[in-house]
PDB file of N, CA and C in Angstrom:
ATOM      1  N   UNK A   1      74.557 146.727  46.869  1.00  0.00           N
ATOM      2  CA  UNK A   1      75.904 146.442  47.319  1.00  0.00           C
ATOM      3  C   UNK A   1      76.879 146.781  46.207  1.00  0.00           C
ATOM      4  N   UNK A   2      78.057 147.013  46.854  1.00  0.00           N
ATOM      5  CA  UNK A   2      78.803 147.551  45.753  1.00  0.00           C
ATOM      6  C   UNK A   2      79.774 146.567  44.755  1.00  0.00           C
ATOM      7  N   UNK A   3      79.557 145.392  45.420  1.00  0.00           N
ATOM      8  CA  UNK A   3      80.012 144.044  44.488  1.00  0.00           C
ATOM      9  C   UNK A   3      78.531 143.880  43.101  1.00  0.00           C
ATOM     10  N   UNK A   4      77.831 144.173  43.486  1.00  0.00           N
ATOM     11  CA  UNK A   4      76.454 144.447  42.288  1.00  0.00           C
ATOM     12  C   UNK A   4      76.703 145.104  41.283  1.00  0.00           C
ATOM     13  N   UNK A   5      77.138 146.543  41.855  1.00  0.00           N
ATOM     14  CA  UNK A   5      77.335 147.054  40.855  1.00  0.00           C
ATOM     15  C   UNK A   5      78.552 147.050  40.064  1.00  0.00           C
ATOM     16  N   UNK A   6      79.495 146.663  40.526  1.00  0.00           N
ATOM     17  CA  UNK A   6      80.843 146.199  39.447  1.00  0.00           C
ATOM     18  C   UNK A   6      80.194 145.350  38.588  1.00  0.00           C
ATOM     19  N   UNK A   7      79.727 143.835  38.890  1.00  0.00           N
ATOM     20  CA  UNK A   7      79.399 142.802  37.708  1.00  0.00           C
ATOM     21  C   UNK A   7      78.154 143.087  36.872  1.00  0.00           C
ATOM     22  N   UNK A   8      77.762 144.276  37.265  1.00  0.00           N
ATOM     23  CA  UNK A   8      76.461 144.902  36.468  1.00  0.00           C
ATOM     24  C   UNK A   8      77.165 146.032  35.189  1.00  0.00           C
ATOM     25  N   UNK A   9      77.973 146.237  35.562  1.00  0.00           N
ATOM     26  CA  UNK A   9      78.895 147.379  34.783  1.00  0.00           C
ATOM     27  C   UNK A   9      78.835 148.725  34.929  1.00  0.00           C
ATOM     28  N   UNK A  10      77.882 148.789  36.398  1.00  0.00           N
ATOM     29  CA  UNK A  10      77.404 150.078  36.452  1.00  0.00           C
ATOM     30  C   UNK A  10      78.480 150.990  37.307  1.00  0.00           C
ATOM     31  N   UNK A  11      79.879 150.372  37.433  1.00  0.00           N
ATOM     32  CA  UNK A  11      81.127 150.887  38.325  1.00  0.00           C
ATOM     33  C   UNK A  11      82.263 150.871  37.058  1.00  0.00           C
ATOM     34  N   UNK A  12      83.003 151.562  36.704  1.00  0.00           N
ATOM     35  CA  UNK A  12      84.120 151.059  35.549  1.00  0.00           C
ATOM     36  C   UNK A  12      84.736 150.129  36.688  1.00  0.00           C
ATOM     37  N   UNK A  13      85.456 149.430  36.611  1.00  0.00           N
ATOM     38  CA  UNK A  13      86.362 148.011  36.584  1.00  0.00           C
ATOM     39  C   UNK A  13      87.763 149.037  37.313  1.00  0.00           C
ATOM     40  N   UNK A  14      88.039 148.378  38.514  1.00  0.00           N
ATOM     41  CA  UNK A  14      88.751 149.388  39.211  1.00  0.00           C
ATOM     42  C   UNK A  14      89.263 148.263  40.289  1.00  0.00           C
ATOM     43  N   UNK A  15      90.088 147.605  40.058  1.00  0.00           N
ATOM     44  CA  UNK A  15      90.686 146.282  40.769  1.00  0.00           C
ATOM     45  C   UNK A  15      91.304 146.436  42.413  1.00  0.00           C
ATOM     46  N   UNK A  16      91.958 147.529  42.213  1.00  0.00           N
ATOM     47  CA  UNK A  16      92.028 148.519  43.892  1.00  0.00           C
ATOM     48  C   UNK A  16      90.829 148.458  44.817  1.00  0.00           C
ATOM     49  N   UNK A  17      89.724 148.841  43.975  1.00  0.00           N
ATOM     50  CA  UNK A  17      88.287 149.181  44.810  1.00  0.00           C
ATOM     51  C   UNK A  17      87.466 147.989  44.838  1.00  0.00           C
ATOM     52  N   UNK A  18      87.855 147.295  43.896  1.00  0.00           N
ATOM     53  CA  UNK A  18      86.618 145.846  44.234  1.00  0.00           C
ATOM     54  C   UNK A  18      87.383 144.811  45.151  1.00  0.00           C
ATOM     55  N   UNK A  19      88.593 144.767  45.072  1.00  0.00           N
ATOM     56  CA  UNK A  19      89.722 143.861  46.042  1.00  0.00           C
ATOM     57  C   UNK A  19      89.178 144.533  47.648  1.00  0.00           C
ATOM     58  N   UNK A  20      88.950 145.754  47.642  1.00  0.00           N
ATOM     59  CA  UNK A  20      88.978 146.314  49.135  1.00  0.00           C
ATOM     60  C   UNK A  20      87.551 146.138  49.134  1.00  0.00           C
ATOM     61  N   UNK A  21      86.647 145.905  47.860  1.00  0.00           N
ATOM     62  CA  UNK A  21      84.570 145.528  48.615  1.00  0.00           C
ATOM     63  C   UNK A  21      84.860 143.761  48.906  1.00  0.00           C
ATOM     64  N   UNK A  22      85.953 143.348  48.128  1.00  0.00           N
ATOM     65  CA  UNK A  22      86.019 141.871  48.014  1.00  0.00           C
ATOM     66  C   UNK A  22      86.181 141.598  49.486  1.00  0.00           C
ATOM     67  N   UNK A  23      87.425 142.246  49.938  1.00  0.00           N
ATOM     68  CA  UNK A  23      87.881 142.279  51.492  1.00  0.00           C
ATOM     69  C   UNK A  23      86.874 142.348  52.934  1.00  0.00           C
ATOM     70  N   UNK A  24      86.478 143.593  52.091  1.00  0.00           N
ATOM     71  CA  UNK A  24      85.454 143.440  53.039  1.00  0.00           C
ATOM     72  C   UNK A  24      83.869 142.533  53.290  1.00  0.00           C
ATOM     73  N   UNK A  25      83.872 142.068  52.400  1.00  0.00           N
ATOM     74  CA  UNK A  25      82.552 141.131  52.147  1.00  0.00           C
ATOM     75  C   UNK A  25      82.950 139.691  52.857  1.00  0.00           C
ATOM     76  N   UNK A  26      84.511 139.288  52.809  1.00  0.00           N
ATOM     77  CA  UNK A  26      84.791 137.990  53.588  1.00  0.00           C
ATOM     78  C   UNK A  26      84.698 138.145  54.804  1.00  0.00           C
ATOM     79  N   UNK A  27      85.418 139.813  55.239  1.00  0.00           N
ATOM     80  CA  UNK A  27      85.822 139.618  56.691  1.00  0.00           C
ATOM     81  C   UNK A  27      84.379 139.739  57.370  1.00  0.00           C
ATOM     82  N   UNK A  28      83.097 140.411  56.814  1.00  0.00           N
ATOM     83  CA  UNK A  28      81.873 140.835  57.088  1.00  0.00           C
ATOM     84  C   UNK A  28      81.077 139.309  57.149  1.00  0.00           C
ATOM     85  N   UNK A  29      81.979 137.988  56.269  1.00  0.00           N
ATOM     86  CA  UNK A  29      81.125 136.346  56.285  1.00  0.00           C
ATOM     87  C   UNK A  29      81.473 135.576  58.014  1.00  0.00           C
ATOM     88  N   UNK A  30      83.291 136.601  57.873  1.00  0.00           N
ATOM     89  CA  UNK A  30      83.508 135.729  59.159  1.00  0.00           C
ATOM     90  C   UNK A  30      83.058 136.048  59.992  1.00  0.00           C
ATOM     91  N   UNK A  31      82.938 137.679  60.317  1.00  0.00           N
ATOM     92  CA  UNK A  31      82.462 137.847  61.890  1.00  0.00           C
ATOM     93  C   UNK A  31      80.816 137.040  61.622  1.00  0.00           C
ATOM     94  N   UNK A  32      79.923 137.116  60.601  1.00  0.00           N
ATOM     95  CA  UNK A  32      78.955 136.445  61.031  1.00  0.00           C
ATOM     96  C   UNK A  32      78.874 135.248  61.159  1.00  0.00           C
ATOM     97  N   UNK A  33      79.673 134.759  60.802  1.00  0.00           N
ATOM     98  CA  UNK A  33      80.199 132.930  61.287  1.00  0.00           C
ATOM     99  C   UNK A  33      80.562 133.298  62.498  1.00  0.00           C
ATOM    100  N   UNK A  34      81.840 133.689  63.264  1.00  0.00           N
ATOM    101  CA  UNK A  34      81.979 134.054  64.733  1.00  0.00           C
ATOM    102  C   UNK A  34      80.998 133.864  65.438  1.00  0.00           C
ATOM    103  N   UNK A  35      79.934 135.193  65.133  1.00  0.00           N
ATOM    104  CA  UNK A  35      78.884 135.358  66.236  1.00  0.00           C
ATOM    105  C   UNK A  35      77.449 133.554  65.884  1.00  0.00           C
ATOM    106  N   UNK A  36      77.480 133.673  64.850  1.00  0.00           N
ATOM    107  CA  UNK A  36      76.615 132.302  64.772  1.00  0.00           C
ATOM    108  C   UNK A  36      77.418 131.148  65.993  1.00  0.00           C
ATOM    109  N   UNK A  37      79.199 131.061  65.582  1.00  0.00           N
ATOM    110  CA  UNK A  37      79.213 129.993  66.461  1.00  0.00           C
ATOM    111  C   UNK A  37      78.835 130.108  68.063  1.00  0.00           C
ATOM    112  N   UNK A  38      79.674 131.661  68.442  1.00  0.00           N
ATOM    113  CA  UNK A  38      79.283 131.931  69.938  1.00  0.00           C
ATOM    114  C   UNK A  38      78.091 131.964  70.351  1.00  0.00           C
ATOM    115  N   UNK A  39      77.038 132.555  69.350  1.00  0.00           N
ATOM    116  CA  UNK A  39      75.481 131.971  70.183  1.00  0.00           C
ATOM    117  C   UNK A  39      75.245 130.339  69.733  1.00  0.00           C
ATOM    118  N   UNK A  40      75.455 129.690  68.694  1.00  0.00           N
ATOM    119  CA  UNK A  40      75.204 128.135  69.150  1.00  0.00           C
ATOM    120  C   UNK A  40      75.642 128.125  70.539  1.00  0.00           C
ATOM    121  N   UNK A  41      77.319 128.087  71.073  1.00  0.00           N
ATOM    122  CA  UNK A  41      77.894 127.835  71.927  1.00  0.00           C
ATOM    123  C   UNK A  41      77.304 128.350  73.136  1.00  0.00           C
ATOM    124  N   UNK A  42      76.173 129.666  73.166  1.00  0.00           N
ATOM    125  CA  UNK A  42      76.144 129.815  74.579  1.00  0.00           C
ATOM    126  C   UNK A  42      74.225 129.243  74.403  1.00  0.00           C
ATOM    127  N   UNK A  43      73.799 129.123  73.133  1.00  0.00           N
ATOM    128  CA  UNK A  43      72.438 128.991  73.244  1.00  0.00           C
ATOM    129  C   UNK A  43      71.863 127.086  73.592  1.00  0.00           C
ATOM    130  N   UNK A  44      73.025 126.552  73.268  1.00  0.00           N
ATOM    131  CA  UNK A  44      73.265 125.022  73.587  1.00  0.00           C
ATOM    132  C   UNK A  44      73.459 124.547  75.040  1.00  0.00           C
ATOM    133  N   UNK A  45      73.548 125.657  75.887  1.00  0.00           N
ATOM    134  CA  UNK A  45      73.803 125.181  77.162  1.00  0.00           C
ATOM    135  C   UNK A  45      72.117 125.335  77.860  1.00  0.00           C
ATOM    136  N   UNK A  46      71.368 125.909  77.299  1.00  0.00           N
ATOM    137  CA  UNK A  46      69.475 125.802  77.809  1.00  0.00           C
ATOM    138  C   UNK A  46      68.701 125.084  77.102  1.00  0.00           C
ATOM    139  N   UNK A  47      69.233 125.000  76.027  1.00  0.00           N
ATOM    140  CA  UNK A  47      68.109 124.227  75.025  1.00  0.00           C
ATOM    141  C   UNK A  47      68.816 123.191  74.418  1.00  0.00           C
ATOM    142  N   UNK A  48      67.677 122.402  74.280  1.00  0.00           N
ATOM    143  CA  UNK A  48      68.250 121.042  73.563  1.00  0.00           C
ATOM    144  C   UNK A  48      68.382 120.972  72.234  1.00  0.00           C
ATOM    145  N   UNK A  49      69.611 119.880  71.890  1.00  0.00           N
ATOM    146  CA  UNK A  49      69.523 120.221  70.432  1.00  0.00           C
ATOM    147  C   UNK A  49      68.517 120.329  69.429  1.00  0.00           C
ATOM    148  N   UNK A  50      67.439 119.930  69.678  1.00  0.00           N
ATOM    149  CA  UNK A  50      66.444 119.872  69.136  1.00  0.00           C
ATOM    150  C   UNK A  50      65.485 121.167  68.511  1.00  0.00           C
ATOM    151  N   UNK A  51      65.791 121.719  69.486  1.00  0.00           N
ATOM    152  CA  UNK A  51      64.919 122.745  70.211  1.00  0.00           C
ATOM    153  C   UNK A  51      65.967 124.068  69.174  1.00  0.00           C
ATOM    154  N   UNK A  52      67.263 123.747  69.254  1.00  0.00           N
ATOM    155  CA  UNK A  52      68.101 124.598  68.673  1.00  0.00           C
ATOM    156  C   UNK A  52      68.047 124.540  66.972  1.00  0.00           C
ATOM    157  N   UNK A  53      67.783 123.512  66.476  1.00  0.00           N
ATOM    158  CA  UNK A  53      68.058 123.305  65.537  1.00  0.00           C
ATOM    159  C   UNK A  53      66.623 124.079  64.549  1.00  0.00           C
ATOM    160  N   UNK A  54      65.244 123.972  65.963  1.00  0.00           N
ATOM    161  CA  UNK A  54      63.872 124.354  65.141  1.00  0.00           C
ATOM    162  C   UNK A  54      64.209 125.967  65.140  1.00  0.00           C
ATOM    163  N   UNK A  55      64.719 126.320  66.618  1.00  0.00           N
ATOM    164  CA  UNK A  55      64.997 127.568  66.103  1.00  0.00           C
ATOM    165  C   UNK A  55      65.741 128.307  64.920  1.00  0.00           C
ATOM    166  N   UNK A  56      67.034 127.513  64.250  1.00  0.00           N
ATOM    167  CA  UNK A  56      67.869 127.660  63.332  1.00  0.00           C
ATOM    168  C   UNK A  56      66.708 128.184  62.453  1.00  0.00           C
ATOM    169  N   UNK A  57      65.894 126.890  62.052  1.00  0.00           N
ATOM    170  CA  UNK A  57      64.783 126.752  60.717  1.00  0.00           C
ATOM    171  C   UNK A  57      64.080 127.876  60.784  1.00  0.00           C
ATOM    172  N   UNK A  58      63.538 128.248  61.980  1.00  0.00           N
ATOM    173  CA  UNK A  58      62.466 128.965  61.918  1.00  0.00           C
ATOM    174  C   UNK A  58      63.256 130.627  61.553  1.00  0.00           C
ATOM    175  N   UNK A  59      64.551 130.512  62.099  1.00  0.00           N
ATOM    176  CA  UNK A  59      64.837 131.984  61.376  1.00  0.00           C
ATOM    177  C   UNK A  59      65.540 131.428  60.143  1.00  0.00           C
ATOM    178  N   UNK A  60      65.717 131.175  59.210  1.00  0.00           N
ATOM    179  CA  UNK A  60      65.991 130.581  57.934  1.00  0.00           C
ATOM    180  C   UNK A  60      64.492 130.880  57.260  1.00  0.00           C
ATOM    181  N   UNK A  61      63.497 130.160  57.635  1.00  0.00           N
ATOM    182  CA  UNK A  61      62.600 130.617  57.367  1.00  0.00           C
ATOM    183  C   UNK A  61      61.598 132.385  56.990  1.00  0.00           C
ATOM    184  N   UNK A  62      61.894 132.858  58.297  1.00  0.00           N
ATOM    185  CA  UNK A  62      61.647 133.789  58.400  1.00  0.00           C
ATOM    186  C   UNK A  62      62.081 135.154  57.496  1.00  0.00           C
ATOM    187  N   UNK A  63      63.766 134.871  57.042  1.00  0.00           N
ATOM    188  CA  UNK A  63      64.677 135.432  56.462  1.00  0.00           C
ATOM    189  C   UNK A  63      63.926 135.047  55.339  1.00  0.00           C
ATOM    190  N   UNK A  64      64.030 133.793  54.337  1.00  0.00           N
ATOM    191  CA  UNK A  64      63.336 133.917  53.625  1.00  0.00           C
ATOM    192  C   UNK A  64      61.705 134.334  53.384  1.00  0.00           C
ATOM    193  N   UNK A  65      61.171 134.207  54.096  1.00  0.00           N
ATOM    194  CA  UNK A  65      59.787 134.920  53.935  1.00  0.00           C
ATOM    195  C   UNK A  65      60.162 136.484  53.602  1.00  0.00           C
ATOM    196  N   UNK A  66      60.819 137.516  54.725  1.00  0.00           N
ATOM    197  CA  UNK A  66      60.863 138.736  54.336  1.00  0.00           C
ATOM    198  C   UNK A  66      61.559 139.133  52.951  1.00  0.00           C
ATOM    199  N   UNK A  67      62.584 138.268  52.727  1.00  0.00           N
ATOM    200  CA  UNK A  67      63.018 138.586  51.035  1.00  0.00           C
ATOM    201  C   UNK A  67      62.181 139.106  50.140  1.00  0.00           C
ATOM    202  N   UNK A  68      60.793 137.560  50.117  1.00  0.00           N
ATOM    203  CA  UNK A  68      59.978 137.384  49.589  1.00  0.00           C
ATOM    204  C   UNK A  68      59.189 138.411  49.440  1.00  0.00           C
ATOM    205  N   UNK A  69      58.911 139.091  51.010  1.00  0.00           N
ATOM    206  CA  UNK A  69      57.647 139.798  51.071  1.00  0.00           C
ATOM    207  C   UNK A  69      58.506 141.414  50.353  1.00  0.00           C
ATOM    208  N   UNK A  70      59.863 141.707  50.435  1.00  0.00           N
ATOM    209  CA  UNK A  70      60.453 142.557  49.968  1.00  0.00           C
ATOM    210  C   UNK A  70      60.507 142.655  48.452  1.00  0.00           C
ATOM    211  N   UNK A  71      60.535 141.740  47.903  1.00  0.00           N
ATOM    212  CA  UNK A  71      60.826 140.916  46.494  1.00  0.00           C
ATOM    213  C   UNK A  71      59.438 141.709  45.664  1.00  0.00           C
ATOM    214  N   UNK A  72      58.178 141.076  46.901  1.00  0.00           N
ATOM    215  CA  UNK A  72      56.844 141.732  46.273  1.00  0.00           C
ATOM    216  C   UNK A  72      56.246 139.553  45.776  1.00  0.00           C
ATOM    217  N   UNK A  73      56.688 139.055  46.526  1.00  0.00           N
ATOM    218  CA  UNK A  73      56.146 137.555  45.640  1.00  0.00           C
ATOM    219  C   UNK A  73      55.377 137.046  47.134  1.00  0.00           C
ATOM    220  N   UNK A  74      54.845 138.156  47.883  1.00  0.00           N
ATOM    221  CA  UNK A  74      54.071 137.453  48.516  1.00  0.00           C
ATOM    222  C   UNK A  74      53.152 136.164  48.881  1.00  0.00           C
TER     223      UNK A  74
END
């Protein structure tokens, strides 16, 4: 990502260009907040909270496992 490589030093320091990766890295948090809330909102009307919440874990989970298995710390 290109916020990496600025605080790595591997970009010279260019306040124009990291303001517009900055920009885009929030607006890229909200839409995935958006869509998280609209599927709670439409996935809450079949399943119980319960049921919603194991699913949450289990992809939390999952996400972290592939890091892992990407990482190489199998």
């Amino acid at each position: 990502m290109g916020i990496n490589r600025y605080l790595k030093g591997e970009i010279p320091y260019n306040e124009k260009n990291l303001r517009t990766l900055l920009d885009a890295y929030t607006s890229l948090a909200e839409a995935e907040a958006r869509v998280d809330r609209e599927f709670y909102s439409s996935i809450s009307k079949f399943l119980s909270l319960i049921k919603v919440a194991k699913l949450y874990k289990a992809e939390e989970d999952f996400r972290i496992k592939m890091i892992l298995m990407l990482k190489g710390d199998k």
